[in-house]
PDB file of C-alpha atoms in Angstrom:
ATOM      1  CA  MET A  29       8.958  22.037   4.880  1.00  0.00           C
ATOM      2  CA  GLU A  30       8.999  22.817   8.589  1.00  0.00           C
ATOM      3  CA  VAL A  31      11.633  25.558   8.157  1.00  0.00           C
ATOM      4  CA  LEU A  32       9.648  27.152   5.313  1.00  0.00           C
ATOM      5  CA  VAL A  33       6.369  27.053   7.255  1.00  0.00           C
ATOM      6  CA  LEU A  34       8.006  28.637  10.316  1.00  0.00           C
ATOM      7  CA  ALA A  35       9.527  31.351   8.080  1.00  0.00           C
ATOM      8  CA  VAL A  36       6.109  32.127   6.552  1.00  0.00           C
ATOM      9  CA  LYS A  37       4.605  32.296  10.066  1.00  0.00           C
ATOM     10  CA  GLN A  38       7.175  34.965  11.011  1.00  0.00           C
ATOM     11  CA  LEU A  39       6.157  37.070   8.005  1.00  0.00           C
ATOM     12  CA  PHE A  40       2.389  36.379   8.206  1.00  0.00           C
ATOM     13  CA  PRO A  41       1.412  35.535  11.825  1.00  0.00           C
ATOM     14  CA  ASN A  42      -2.230  34.877  10.869  1.00  0.00           C
ATOM     15  CA  PHE A  43      -1.322  31.925   8.644  1.00  0.00           C
ATOM     16  CA  GLU A  44      -1.151  28.666  10.589  1.00  0.00           C
ATOM     17  CA  PHE A  45       0.207  25.867   8.393  1.00  0.00           C
ATOM     18  CA  MET A  46       2.084  23.699  10.884  1.00  0.00           C
ATOM     19  CA  TRP A  47      -0.681  21.095  10.471  1.00  0.00           C
ATOM     20  CA  LEU A  48       0.617  20.584   6.918  1.00  0.00           C
ATOM     21  CA  VAL A  49       4.056  19.625   8.241  1.00  0.00           C
ATOM     22  CA  ASP A  50       2.549  17.333  10.900  1.00  0.00           C
ATOM     23  CA  GLU A  51       0.457  15.503   8.303  1.00  0.00           C
ATOM     24  CA  ALA A  52       3.426  15.125   5.932  1.00  0.00           C
ATOM     25  CA  LYS A  53       5.582  13.689   8.741  1.00  0.00           C
ATOM     26  CA  LYS A  54       2.859  11.156   9.530  1.00  0.00           C
ATOM     27  CA  ASN A  55       1.861  10.169   5.968  1.00  0.00           C
ATOM     28  CA  LEU A  56       5.081  10.158   3.929  1.00  0.00           C
ATOM     29  CA  PRO A  57       6.655   7.126   5.679  1.00  0.00           C
ATOM     30  CA  LEU A  58       3.389   5.201   5.200  1.00  0.00           C
ATOM     31  CA  GLU A  59       3.229   6.079   1.506  1.00  0.00           C
ATOM     32  CA  LEU A  60       6.811   4.858   1.010  1.00  0.00           C
ATOM     33  CA  ASP A  61       6.150   1.480   2.689  1.00  0.00           C
ATOM     34  CA  PHE A  62       4.914  -0.755  -0.150  1.00  0.00           C
ATOM     35  CA  LEU A  63       3.945  -3.624   2.165  1.00  0.00           C
ATOM     36  CA  ASN A  64       1.542  -1.181   3.844  1.00  0.00           C
ATOM     37  CA  GLU A  65       0.196  -0.238   0.404  1.00  0.00           C
ATOM     38  CA  GLY A  66      -0.364  -3.888  -0.507  1.00  0.00           C
ATOM     39  CA  LYS A  67      -2.258  -4.529   2.750  1.00  0.00           C
ATOM     40  CA  ASN A  68      -4.451  -1.459   2.120  1.00  0.00           C
ATOM     41  CA  ALA A  69      -5.225  -2.689  -1.407  1.00  0.00           C
ATOM     42  CA  GLU A  70      -6.334  -6.104  -0.140  1.00  0.00           C
ATOM     43  CA  LYS A  71      -8.343  -4.570   2.706  1.00  0.00           C
ATOM     44  CA  VAL A  72     -10.328  -2.229   0.439  1.00  0.00           C
ATOM     45  CA  ALA A  73     -10.871  -5.007  -2.136  1.00  0.00           C
ATOM     46  CA  HIS A  74     -12.382  -7.216   0.587  1.00  0.00           C
ATOM     47  CA  MET A  75     -14.327  -4.302   2.121  1.00  0.00           C
ATOM     48  CA  LEU A  76     -15.997  -3.436  -1.214  1.00  0.00           C
ATOM     49  CA  LYS A  77     -16.201  -6.981  -2.602  1.00  0.00           C
ATOM     50  CA  ASP A  78     -19.941  -6.590  -3.302  1.00  0.00           C
ATOM     51  CA  PHE A  79     -19.251  -3.810  -5.823  1.00  0.00           C
ATOM     52  CA  ASP A  80     -18.857  -5.730  -9.084  1.00  0.00           C
ATOM     53  CA  PHE A  81     -17.858  -2.510 -10.875  1.00  0.00           C
ATOM     54  CA  LEU A  82     -14.653  -2.128  -8.801  1.00  0.00           C
ATOM     55  CA  LYS A  83     -11.313  -3.698  -9.734  1.00  0.00           C
ATOM     56  CA  VAL A  84      -8.351  -3.586  -7.328  1.00  0.00           C
ATOM     57  CA  PRO A  85      -5.236  -5.183  -8.884  1.00  0.00           C
ATOM     58  CA  GLN A  86      -4.022  -8.359  -7.184  1.00  0.00           C
ATOM     59  CA  ILE A  87      -0.816  -8.173  -5.097  1.00  0.00           C
ATOM     60  CA  TYR A  88       1.979 -10.752  -5.680  1.00  0.00           C
ATOM     61  CA  TRP A  89       3.321 -11.014  -2.126  1.00  0.00           C
ATOM     62  CA  GLU A  90       6.090 -13.504  -2.924  1.00  0.00           C
ATOM     63  CA  LEU A  91       7.717 -10.859  -5.158  1.00  0.00           C
ATOM     64  CA  SER A  92       7.020  -7.790  -2.965  1.00  0.00           C
ATOM     65  CA  THR A  93       9.006  -6.046  -0.208  1.00  0.00           C
ATOM     66  CA  LYS A  94       8.894  -2.707   1.632  1.00  0.00           C
ATOM     67  CA  ARG A  95      10.646  -1.197  -1.418  1.00  0.00           C
ATOM     68  CA  VAL A  96       9.147  -3.203  -4.300  1.00  0.00           C
ATOM     69  CA  LEU A  97       5.455  -3.847  -4.947  1.00  0.00           C
ATOM     70  CA  LEU A  98       4.441  -6.212  -7.730  1.00  0.00           C
ATOM     71  CA  MET A  99       0.814  -6.004  -8.816  1.00  0.00           C
ATOM     72  CA  GLU A 100      -1.430  -7.372 -11.526  1.00  0.00           C
ATOM     73  CA  PHE A 101      -1.267  -5.249 -14.710  1.00  0.00           C
ATOM     74  CA  VAL A 102      -4.601  -3.651 -15.623  1.00  0.00           C
ATOM     75  CA  GLU A 103      -5.200  -1.308 -18.565  1.00  0.00           C
ATOM     76  CA  GLY A 104      -7.733   1.517 -18.757  1.00  0.00           C
ATOM     77  CA  GLY A 105      -8.293   5.184 -19.485  1.00  0.00           C
ATOM     78  CA  GLN A 106      -8.153   7.919 -16.865  1.00  0.00           C
ATOM     79  CA  VAL A 107     -11.466   8.621 -15.176  1.00  0.00           C
ATOM     80  CA  ASN A 108     -11.562  12.217 -16.489  1.00  0.00           C
ATOM     81  CA  ASP A 109     -10.919  11.183 -20.119  1.00  0.00           C
ATOM     82  CA  ARG A 110     -14.333  11.673 -21.738  1.00  0.00           C
ATOM     83  CA  ALA A 111     -12.948  10.945 -25.220  1.00  0.00           C
ATOM     84  CA  TYR A 112     -11.711   7.511 -24.058  1.00  0.00           C
ATOM     85  CA  MET A 113     -15.110   6.740 -22.516  1.00  0.00           C
ATOM     86  CA  GLU A 114     -17.013   7.784 -25.638  1.00  0.00           C
ATOM     87  CA  LYS A 115     -14.655   5.761 -27.847  1.00  0.00           C
ATOM     88  CA  ASN A 116     -15.151   2.670 -25.655  1.00  0.00           C
ATOM     89  CA  HIS A 117     -18.906   3.222 -25.136  1.00  0.00           C
ATOM     90  CA  ILE A 118     -18.580   3.751 -21.375  1.00  0.00           C
ATOM     91  CA  ASN A 119     -21.440   5.706 -19.792  1.00  0.00           C
ATOM     92  CA  VAL A 120     -20.048   8.828 -18.066  1.00  0.00           C
ATOM     93  CA  ASN A 121     -23.020   9.144 -15.676  1.00  0.00           C
ATOM     94  CA  GLU A 122     -22.721   5.488 -14.680  1.00  0.00           C
ATOM     95  CA  ILE A 123     -19.001   5.907 -13.867  1.00  0.00           C
ATOM     96  CA  SER A 124     -19.680   9.073 -11.848  1.00  0.00           C
ATOM     97  CA  CYS A 125     -22.457   7.294  -9.929  1.00  0.00           C
ATOM     98  CA  HIS A 126     -20.199   4.286  -9.206  1.00  0.00           C
ATOM     99  CA  LEU A 127     -17.397   6.567  -8.012  1.00  0.00           C
ATOM    100  CA  GLY A 128     -19.742   8.405  -5.624  1.00  0.00           C
ATOM    101  CA  LYS A 129     -21.219   5.135  -4.339  1.00  0.00           C
ATOM    102  CA  MET A 130     -17.750   3.681  -3.725  1.00  0.00           C
ATOM    103  CA  TYR A 131     -16.471   6.698  -1.781  1.00  0.00           C
ATOM    104  CA  SER A 132     -19.702   7.106   0.214  1.00  0.00           C
ATOM    105  CA  GLU A 133     -19.308   3.482   1.327  1.00  0.00           C
ATOM    106  CA  MET A 134     -15.671   4.067   2.313  1.00  0.00           C
ATOM    107  CA  ILE A 135     -16.305   7.296   4.232  1.00  0.00           C
ATOM    108  CA  PHE A 136     -19.704   6.887   5.863  1.00  0.00           C
ATOM    109  CA  VAL A 137     -20.005   3.122   6.357  1.00  0.00           C
ATOM    110  CA  ASN A 138     -16.476   1.756   6.760  1.00  0.00           C
ATOM    111  CA  GLY A 139     -14.377   4.738   7.839  1.00  0.00           C
ATOM    112  CA  PHE A 140     -11.429   3.523   5.729  1.00  0.00           C
ATOM    113  CA  VAL A 141     -10.821   6.002   2.912  1.00  0.00           C
ATOM    114  CA  HIS A 142      -8.540   5.982  -0.142  1.00  0.00           C
ATOM    115  CA  CYS A 143      -7.284   9.584  -0.028  1.00  0.00           C
ATOM    116  CA  ASP A 144      -5.558  10.063  -3.379  1.00  0.00           C
ATOM    117  CA  PRO A 145      -8.251   9.688  -6.079  1.00  0.00           C
ATOM    118  CA  HIS A 146      -6.606  11.863  -8.744  1.00  0.00           C
ATOM    119  CA  PRO A 147      -7.286  10.764 -12.365  1.00  0.00           C
ATOM    120  CA  GLY A 148      -3.982   8.853 -12.630  1.00  0.00           C
ATOM    121  CA  ASN A 149      -5.079   6.604  -9.765  1.00  0.00           C
ATOM    122  CA  VAL A 150      -8.639   5.974 -10.966  1.00  0.00           C
ATOM    123  CA  LEU A 151      -8.950   4.227 -14.323  1.00  0.00           C
ATOM    124  CA  VAL A 152     -12.020   3.082 -16.248  1.00  0.00           C
ATOM    125  CA  ARG A 153     -12.345   0.164 -18.640  1.00  0.00           C
ATOM    126  CA  LYS A 154     -14.725  -2.372 -20.113  1.00  0.00           C
ATOM    127  CA  HIS A 155     -14.342  -5.727 -18.341  1.00  0.00           C
ATOM    128  CA  PRO A 156     -12.610  -8.055 -20.843  1.00  0.00           C
ATOM    129  CA  ASP A 157     -15.117 -10.887 -20.225  1.00  0.00           C
ATOM    130  CA  THR A 158     -18.459  -9.284 -19.311  1.00  0.00           C
ATOM    131  CA  GLY A 159     -18.106  -5.994 -21.212  1.00  0.00           C
ATOM    132  CA  LYS A 160     -19.413  -4.065 -18.169  1.00  0.00           C
ATOM    133  CA  ALA A 161     -17.880  -0.729 -17.191  1.00  0.00           C
ATOM    134  CA  GLU A 162     -15.357  -1.004 -14.358  1.00  0.00           C
ATOM    135  CA  ILE A 163     -13.431   1.394 -12.117  1.00  0.00           C
ATOM    136  CA  VAL A 164      -9.811   0.392 -11.462  1.00  0.00           C
ATOM    137  CA  LEU A 165      -8.488   1.820  -8.186  1.00  0.00           C
ATOM    138  CA  LEU A 166      -4.701   2.234  -7.943  1.00  0.00           C
ATOM    139  CA  ASP A 167      -2.117   3.606  -5.472  1.00  0.00           C
ATOM    140  CA  HIS A 168      -3.230   2.459  -2.025  1.00  0.00           C
ATOM    141  CA  GLY A 169      -0.429   4.098  -0.032  1.00  0.00           C
ATOM    142  CA  LEU A 170      -2.495   6.893   1.530  1.00  0.00           C
ATOM    143  CA  TYR A 171      -5.601   5.933   3.516  1.00  0.00           C
ATOM    144  CA  GLN A 172      -7.387   7.730   6.330  1.00  0.00           C
ATOM    145  CA  VAL A 173      -8.872   5.633   9.137  1.00  0.00           C
ATOM    146  CA  LEU A 174     -11.799   7.503  10.708  1.00  0.00           C
ATOM    147  CA  THR A 175     -12.725   7.121  14.355  1.00  0.00           C
ATOM    148  CA  GLU A 176     -16.325   6.044  14.951  1.00  0.00           C
ATOM    149  CA  GLU A 177     -17.196   9.328  16.679  1.00  0.00           C
ATOM    150  CA  PHE A 178     -15.836  11.377  13.752  1.00  0.00           C
ATOM    151  CA  ARG A 179     -17.496   9.133  11.137  1.00  0.00           C
ATOM    152  CA  LEU A 180     -20.929   9.342  12.775  1.00  0.00           C
ATOM    153  CA  ASP A 181     -20.727  13.123  13.269  1.00  0.00           C
ATOM    154  CA  TYR A 182     -19.645  13.483   9.636  1.00  0.00           C
ATOM    155  CA  CYS A 183     -22.618  11.312   8.577  1.00  0.00           C
ATOM    156  CA  ARG A 184     -25.000  13.506  10.576  1.00  0.00           C
ATOM    157  CA  LEU A 185     -23.470  16.674   9.147  1.00  0.00           C
ATOM    158  CA  TRP A 186     -23.904  15.526   5.534  1.00  0.00           C
ATOM    159  CA  GLN A 187     -27.448  14.379   6.244  1.00  0.00           C
ATOM    160  CA  SER A 188     -28.186  17.847   7.632  1.00  0.00           C
ATOM    161  CA  LEU A 189     -26.633  19.517   4.561  1.00  0.00           C
ATOM    162  CA  ILE A 190     -28.628  17.332   2.154  1.00  0.00           C
ATOM    163  CA  TRP A 191     -31.885  17.860   4.095  1.00  0.00           C
ATOM    164  CA  THR A 192     -31.165  21.602   4.635  1.00  0.00           C
ATOM    165  CA  ASP A 193     -31.466  21.352   8.414  1.00  0.00           C
ATOM    166  CA  MET A 194     -29.419  24.433   9.325  1.00  0.00           C
ATOM    167  CA  GLU A 195     -29.624  23.957  13.101  1.00  0.00           C
ATOM    168  CA  ARG A 196     -28.034  20.523  12.768  1.00  0.00           C
ATOM    169  CA  VAL A 197     -25.523  21.837  10.208  1.00  0.00           C
ATOM    170  CA  LYS A 198     -24.359  24.291  12.877  1.00  0.00           C
ATOM    171  CA  LYS A 199     -24.380  21.657  15.640  1.00  0.00           C
ATOM    172  CA  TYR A 200     -22.354  19.004  13.803  1.00  0.00           C
ATOM    173  CA  SER A 201     -19.988  21.499  12.147  1.00  0.00           C
ATOM    174  CA  GLN A 202     -19.134  22.766  15.609  1.00  0.00           C
ATOM    175  CA  ARG A 203     -18.726  19.226  16.916  1.00  0.00           C
ATOM    176  CA  LEU A 204     -16.169  18.727  14.127  1.00  0.00           C
ATOM    177  CA  GLY A 205     -14.150  21.748  15.272  1.00  0.00           C
ATOM    178  CA  ALA A 206     -15.537  24.563  13.098  1.00  0.00           C
ATOM    179  CA  ALA A 207     -16.738  26.698  16.062  1.00  0.00           C
ATOM    180  CA  GLU A 208     -18.259  29.986  14.804  1.00  0.00           C
ATOM    181  CA  LEU A 209     -16.755  29.436  11.343  1.00  0.00           C
ATOM    182  CA  TYR A 210     -19.379  26.754  10.616  1.00  0.00           C
ATOM    183  CA  PRO A 211     -20.818  28.607   7.545  1.00  0.00           C
ATOM    184  CA  LEU A 212     -17.334  28.665   5.986  1.00  0.00           C
ATOM    185  CA  PHE A 213     -16.866  24.991   6.902  1.00  0.00           C
ATOM    186  CA  ALA A 214     -20.159  24.044   5.217  1.00  0.00           C
ATOM    187  CA  CYS A 215     -19.120  25.981   2.103  1.00  0.00           C
ATOM    188  CA  MET A 216     -15.712  24.240   2.027  1.00  0.00           C
ATOM    189  CA  LEU A 217     -17.294  20.797   2.368  1.00  0.00           C
ATOM    190  CA  THR A 218     -19.871  21.323  -0.365  1.00  0.00           C
ATOM    191  CA  ALA A 219     -17.958  23.793  -2.586  1.00  0.00           C
ATOM    192  CA  ARG A 220     -21.181  25.836  -2.691  1.00  0.00           C
ATOM    193  CA  SER A 221     -21.988  29.379  -1.589  1.00  0.00           C
ATOM    194  CA  TRP A 222     -23.636  29.914   1.800  1.00  0.00           C
ATOM    195  CA  ASP A 223     -26.846  31.027   0.050  1.00  0.00           C
ATOM    196  CA  SER A 224     -26.923  27.727  -1.891  1.00  0.00           C
ATOM    197  CA  VAL A 225     -26.275  25.754   1.297  1.00  0.00           C
ATOM    198  CA  LYS A 226     -29.232  27.508   2.992  1.00  0.00           C
ATOM    199  CA  ARG A 227     -31.492  26.931  -0.030  1.00  0.00           C
ATOM    200  CA  GLY A 228     -30.443  23.268  -0.348  1.00  0.00           C
ATOM    201  CA  ILE A 229     -27.398  21.906  -2.163  1.00  0.00           C
ATOM    202  CA  GLY A 230     -29.526  19.452  -4.135  1.00  0.00           C
ATOM    203  CA  GLN A 231     -31.979  22.098  -5.373  1.00  0.00           C
ATOM    204  CA  ALA A 232     -29.890  23.449  -8.250  1.00  0.00           C
ATOM    205  CA  PRO A 233     -26.499  22.738  -9.871  1.00  0.00           C
ATOM    206  CA  VAL A 234     -23.521  25.064  -9.518  1.00  0.00           C
ATOM    207  CA  THR A 235     -23.719  28.037 -11.896  1.00  0.00           C
ATOM    208  CA  ALA A 236     -20.723  29.836 -13.442  1.00  0.00           C
ATOM    209  CA  THR A 237     -21.592  32.920 -11.329  1.00  0.00           C
ATOM    210  CA  GLU A 238     -21.616  30.902  -8.112  1.00  0.00           C
ATOM    211  CA  ASP A 239     -18.336  29.198  -9.046  1.00  0.00           C
ATOM    212  CA  LEU A 240     -16.707  32.594  -9.603  1.00  0.00           C
ATOM    213  CA  GLU A 241     -18.113  33.857  -6.284  1.00  0.00           C
ATOM    214  CA  ILE A 242     -16.632  30.841  -4.449  1.00  0.00           C
ATOM    215  CA  ARG A 243     -13.192  31.375  -6.023  1.00  0.00           C
ATOM    216  CA  SER A 244     -13.192  35.083  -5.151  1.00  0.00           C
ATOM    217  CA  ASN A 245     -14.273  34.439  -1.567  1.00  0.00           C
ATOM    218  CA  ALA A 246     -11.638  31.728  -1.130  1.00  0.00           C
ATOM    219  CA  ALA A 247      -8.932  34.351  -1.691  1.00  0.00           C
ATOM    220  CA  ASN A 248     -10.663  36.842   0.632  1.00  0.00           C
ATOM    221  CA  TYR A 249     -11.061  34.333   3.472  1.00  0.00           C
ATOM    222  CA  LEU A 250      -7.583  32.790   3.465  1.00  0.00           C
ATOM    223  CA  PRO A 251      -6.807  33.668   7.130  1.00  0.00           C
ATOM    224  CA  GLU A 252     -10.147  32.169   8.261  1.00  0.00           C
ATOM    225  CA  ILE A 253      -9.589  29.068   6.099  1.00  0.00           C
ATOM    226  CA  SER A 254      -6.131  28.677   7.623  1.00  0.00           C
ATOM    227  CA  GLN A 255      -7.582  29.027  11.133  1.00  0.00           C
ATOM    228  CA  LEU A 256     -10.313  26.487  10.372  1.00  0.00           C
ATOM    229  CA  LEU A 257      -7.876  23.912   8.966  1.00  0.00           C
ATOM    230  CA  ASN A 258      -5.752  24.318  12.073  1.00  0.00           C
ATOM    231  CA  HIS A 259      -8.694  23.525  14.388  1.00  0.00           C
ATOM    232  CA  VAL A 260     -10.619  20.713  12.675  1.00  0.00           C
ATOM    233  CA  PRO A 261      -9.649  17.089  13.543  1.00  0.00           C
ATOM    234  CA  ARG A 262      -6.642  15.863  11.546  1.00  0.00           C
ATOM    235  CA  GLN A 263      -8.875  13.193   9.986  1.00  0.00           C
ATOM    236  CA  MET A 264     -10.796  15.982   8.259  1.00  0.00           C
ATOM    237  CA  LEU A 265      -7.764  17.257   6.319  1.00  0.00           C
ATOM    238  CA  LEU A 266      -7.420  14.218   4.052  1.00  0.00           C
ATOM    239  CA  ILE A 267     -11.213  13.993   3.710  1.00  0.00           C
ATOM    240  CA  LEU A 268     -11.286  17.600   2.434  1.00  0.00           C
ATOM    241  CA  LYS A 269      -8.482  16.793   0.001  1.00  0.00           C
ATOM    242  CA  THR A 270     -10.358  13.676  -1.198  1.00  0.00           C
ATOM    243  CA  ASN A 271     -13.584  15.691  -1.642  1.00  0.00           C
ATOM    244  CA  GLU A 272     -11.747  18.228  -3.814  1.00  0.00           C
ATOM    245  CA  LEU A 273     -10.181  15.546  -6.035  1.00  0.00           C
ATOM    246  CA  LEU A 274     -13.549  13.805  -6.524  1.00  0.00           C
ATOM    247  CA  ARG A 275     -15.252  17.137  -7.216  1.00  0.00           C
ATOM    248  CA  SER A 276     -12.627  17.948  -9.849  1.00  0.00           C
ATOM    249  CA  ILE A 277     -13.360  14.641 -11.604  1.00  0.00           C
ATOM    250  CA  GLU A 278     -17.131  15.272 -11.485  1.00  0.00           C
ATOM    251  CA  THR A 279     -16.633  18.795 -12.879  1.00  0.00           C
ATOM    252  CA  THR A 280     -14.615  17.412 -15.806  1.00  0.00           C
ATOM    253  CA  LEU A 281     -17.268  14.752 -16.481  1.00  0.00           C
ATOM    254  CA  GLY A 282     -20.079  17.309 -16.154  1.00  0.00           C
ATOM    255  CA  THR A 283     -21.814  15.389 -13.341  1.00  0.00           C
ATOM    256  CA  ARG A 284     -21.077  17.672 -10.369  1.00  0.00           C
ATOM    257  CA  SER A 285     -23.820  18.056  -7.715  1.00  0.00           C
ATOM    258  CA  SER A 286     -26.059  15.513  -9.435  1.00  0.00           C
ATOM    259  CA  ALA A 287     -29.091  14.293  -7.506  1.00  0.00           C
ATOM    260  CA  SER A 288     -27.875  10.668  -7.686  1.00  0.00           C
ATOM    261  CA  SER A 289     -24.652  11.471  -5.809  1.00  0.00           C
ATOM    262  CA  PHE A 290     -26.620  13.040  -2.922  1.00  0.00           C
ATOM    263  CA  LEU A 291     -29.039  10.085  -2.864  1.00  0.00           C
ATOM    264  CA  ASN A 292     -26.136   7.615  -2.614  1.00  0.00           C
ATOM    265  CA  MET A 293     -24.623   9.649   0.224  1.00  0.00           C
ATOM    266  CA  SER A 294     -28.002   9.678   2.019  1.00  0.00           C
ATOM    267  CA  ARG A 295     -28.312   5.891   1.728  1.00  0.00           C
ATOM    268  CA  CYS A 296     -24.867   5.336   3.217  1.00  0.00           C
ATOM    269  CA  CYS A 297     -25.467   7.833   6.048  1.00  0.00           C
ATOM    270  CA  ILE A 298     -28.797   6.169   6.925  1.00  0.00           C
ATOM    271  CA  ARG A 299     -27.249   2.685   6.921  1.00  0.00           C
ATOM    272  CA  ALA A 300     -24.244   3.780   9.013  1.00  0.00           C
ATOM    273  CA  LEU A 301     -26.330   5.575  11.640  1.00  0.00           C
ATOM    274  CA  ALA A 302     -28.876   2.727  11.796  1.00  0.00           C
ATOM    275  CA  GLU A 303     -26.087   0.181  12.315  1.00  0.00           C
ATOM    276  CA  HIS A 304     -24.717   2.278  15.175  1.00  0.00           C
ATOM    277  CA  ARG A 305     -28.161   2.542  16.811  1.00  0.00           C
ATOM    278  CA  LYS A 306     -28.740  -1.222  16.442  1.00  0.00           C
ATOM    279  CA  ARG A 307     -25.460  -1.960  18.218  1.00  0.00           C
ATOM    280  CA  ASP A 308     -26.503   0.309  21.090  1.00  0.00           C
ATOM    281  CA  ALA A 309     -30.102  -1.003  21.263  1.00  0.00           C
ATOM    282  CA  CYS A 310     -30.863  -2.841  24.501  1.00  0.00           C
ATOM    283  CA  SER A 311     -33.786  -4.978  23.271  1.00  0.00           C
ATOM    284  CA  PHE A 312     -34.865  -7.058  20.283  1.00  0.00           C
ATOM    285  CA  PHE A 313     -37.963  -4.859  19.893  1.00  0.00           C
ATOM    286  CA  ARG A 314     -35.824  -1.691  19.658  1.00  0.00           C
ATOM    287  CA  ARG A 315     -33.498  -3.287  17.066  1.00  0.00           C
ATOM    288  CA  THR A 316     -36.520  -4.383  15.011  1.00  0.00           C
ATOM    289  CA  GLN A 317     -37.942  -0.862  15.215  1.00  0.00           C
ATOM    290  CA  ILE A 318     -34.645   0.601  13.955  1.00  0.00           C
ATOM    291  CA  CYS A 319     -34.531  -1.950  11.083  1.00  0.00           C
ATOM    292  CA  PHE A 320     -38.062  -1.024   9.970  1.00  0.00           C
ATOM    293  CA  SER A 321     -37.274   2.693  10.190  1.00  0.00           C
ATOM    294  CA  GLU A 322     -34.086   2.197   8.136  1.00  0.00           C
ATOM    295  CA  ALA A 323     -35.897   0.096   5.508  1.00  0.00           C
ATOM    296  CA  PHE A 324     -38.725   2.645   5.216  1.00  0.00           C
ATOM    297  CA  THR A 325     -36.330   5.608   4.813  1.00  0.00           C
ATOM    298  CA  LEU A 326     -34.283   3.733   2.177  1.00  0.00           C
ATOM    299  CA  TRP A 327     -37.537   2.862   0.376  1.00  0.00           C
ATOM    300  CA  GLN A 328     -38.468   6.565   0.355  1.00  0.00           C
ATOM    301  CA  ILE A 329     -35.082   7.431  -1.205  1.00  0.00           C
ATOM    302  CA  ASN A 330     -35.523   4.689  -3.848  1.00  0.00           C
ATOM    303  CA  LEU A 331     -38.987   6.028  -4.672  1.00  0.00           C
ATOM    304  CA  HIS A 332     -37.623   9.579  -4.942  1.00  0.00           C
ATOM    305  CA  GLU A 333     -34.864   8.354  -7.282  1.00  0.00           C
ATOM    306  CA  LEU A 334     -37.412   6.502  -9.425  1.00  0.00           C
ATOM    307  CA  LEU A 335     -39.568   9.648  -9.699  1.00  0.00           C
ATOM    308  CA  LEU A 336     -36.504  11.678 -10.733  1.00  0.00           C
ATOM    309  CA  ARG A 337     -35.703   9.126 -13.455  1.00  0.00           C
ATOM    310  CA  VAL A 338     -39.293   9.100 -14.737  1.00  0.00           C
ATOM    311  CA  LYS A 339     -39.274  12.898 -14.755  1.00  0.00           C
ATOM    312  CA  GLY A 340     -35.966  12.879 -16.659  1.00  0.00           C
ATOM    313  CA  LEU A 341     -37.270  10.343 -19.213  1.00  0.00           C
ATOM    314  CA  ARG A 342     -40.467  12.347 -19.680  1.00  0.00           C
ATOM    315  CA  LEU A 343     -38.466  15.524 -20.243  1.00  0.00           C
ATOM    316  CA  ALA A 344     -36.211  13.696 -22.722  1.00  0.00           C
ATOM    317  CA  SER A 345     -39.328  12.403 -24.527  1.00  0.00           C
ATOM    318  CA  TRP A 346     -40.801  15.920 -24.728  1.00  0.00           C
ATOM    319  CA  VAL A 347     -37.525  17.331 -26.097  1.00  0.00           C
ATOM    320  CA  SER A 348     -37.296  14.496 -28.641  1.00  0.00           C
ATOM    321  CA  THR A 349     -40.909  15.094 -29.747  1.00  0.00           C
ATOM    322  CA  LEU A 350     -40.317  18.841 -30.038  1.00  0.00           C
ATOM    323  CA  LEU A 351     -37.147  18.343 -32.104  1.00  0.00           C
ATOM    324  CA  GLY A 352     -38.998  15.853 -34.334  1.00  0.00           C
ATOM    325  CA  TRP A 353     -41.811  18.389 -34.870  1.00  0.00           C
ATOM    326  CA  LEU A 354     -39.347  21.190 -35.616  1.00  0.00           C
ATOM    327  CA  THR A 355     -37.485  19.133 -38.225  1.00  0.00           C
ATOM    328  CA  ARG A 356     -40.765  18.225 -39.927  1.00  0.00           C
ATOM    329  CA  ALA A 357     -42.186  21.751 -39.814  1.00  0.00           C
ATOM    330  CA  PRO A 358     -41.819  23.810 -43.057  1.00  0.00           C
ATOM    331  CA  HIS A 359     -39.158  26.592 -42.922  1.00  0.00           C
TER     332      HIS A 359
END
């Protein structure tokens, strides 16, 4: 890989891909150490133990080594298999919401992120006893551990993107290494056009025209993308990869850029930043003030989500009534 990358650099000096080699050198040995994978699996299972929709297969340590990993066998369909979900009466929107909630918790709150969520590693099933929908998370070889400084800046950046605070988008993009390429960085993170980012990424879903515009611009901005990837913190590279894999799943399920995913991200960002402020608070009064502020902001988000649901139900009721009237009306 290193020889090939150096050869490409000789032909195209503007393309900087040595970071790809550095990451491969660091991650491949970890992915091939199955004891490391088993420890990651147990760590994430404990970390997300309150999520009753998540299943991480049990590790059988007495029969495992660096080269052999024995795990509990769990069946399920791939997370992008809509036909399997419909056949087994699994709610697609519920699965998408759970997936977003799980990854928001990993990235923003814990800073310990499963970085290979392709459909073969994320299964869905009905729990054999309760009948509830479950996500089964497999292949725990590749995790990214985020530093606290990176995690908090990333929280603040996503909050700014969701709230359309462009000054803070610029500030925290630059703190994460984007420099003057911060508009491109924001577009890469959200997979939205710069116009959509400025209007608000939660205001409207991605259109076919916008998707085509993004694909065309990606080809046009390859040197800038290469430069950006070479300058952002190495932690960001696997996060970008993880974002793309999750976005691909959401696109297949038809739930991309849903309001619920942004609300879950907001909740996790608020909790993470409040926890950081509480640790730094020098008095009981200040900690209490932060707790009340956190609770009030989370209550506002819950109220907003409730209003969105009521609005959605009302719209569904109107459509149902209209269809009923049309079927009764004489031709």
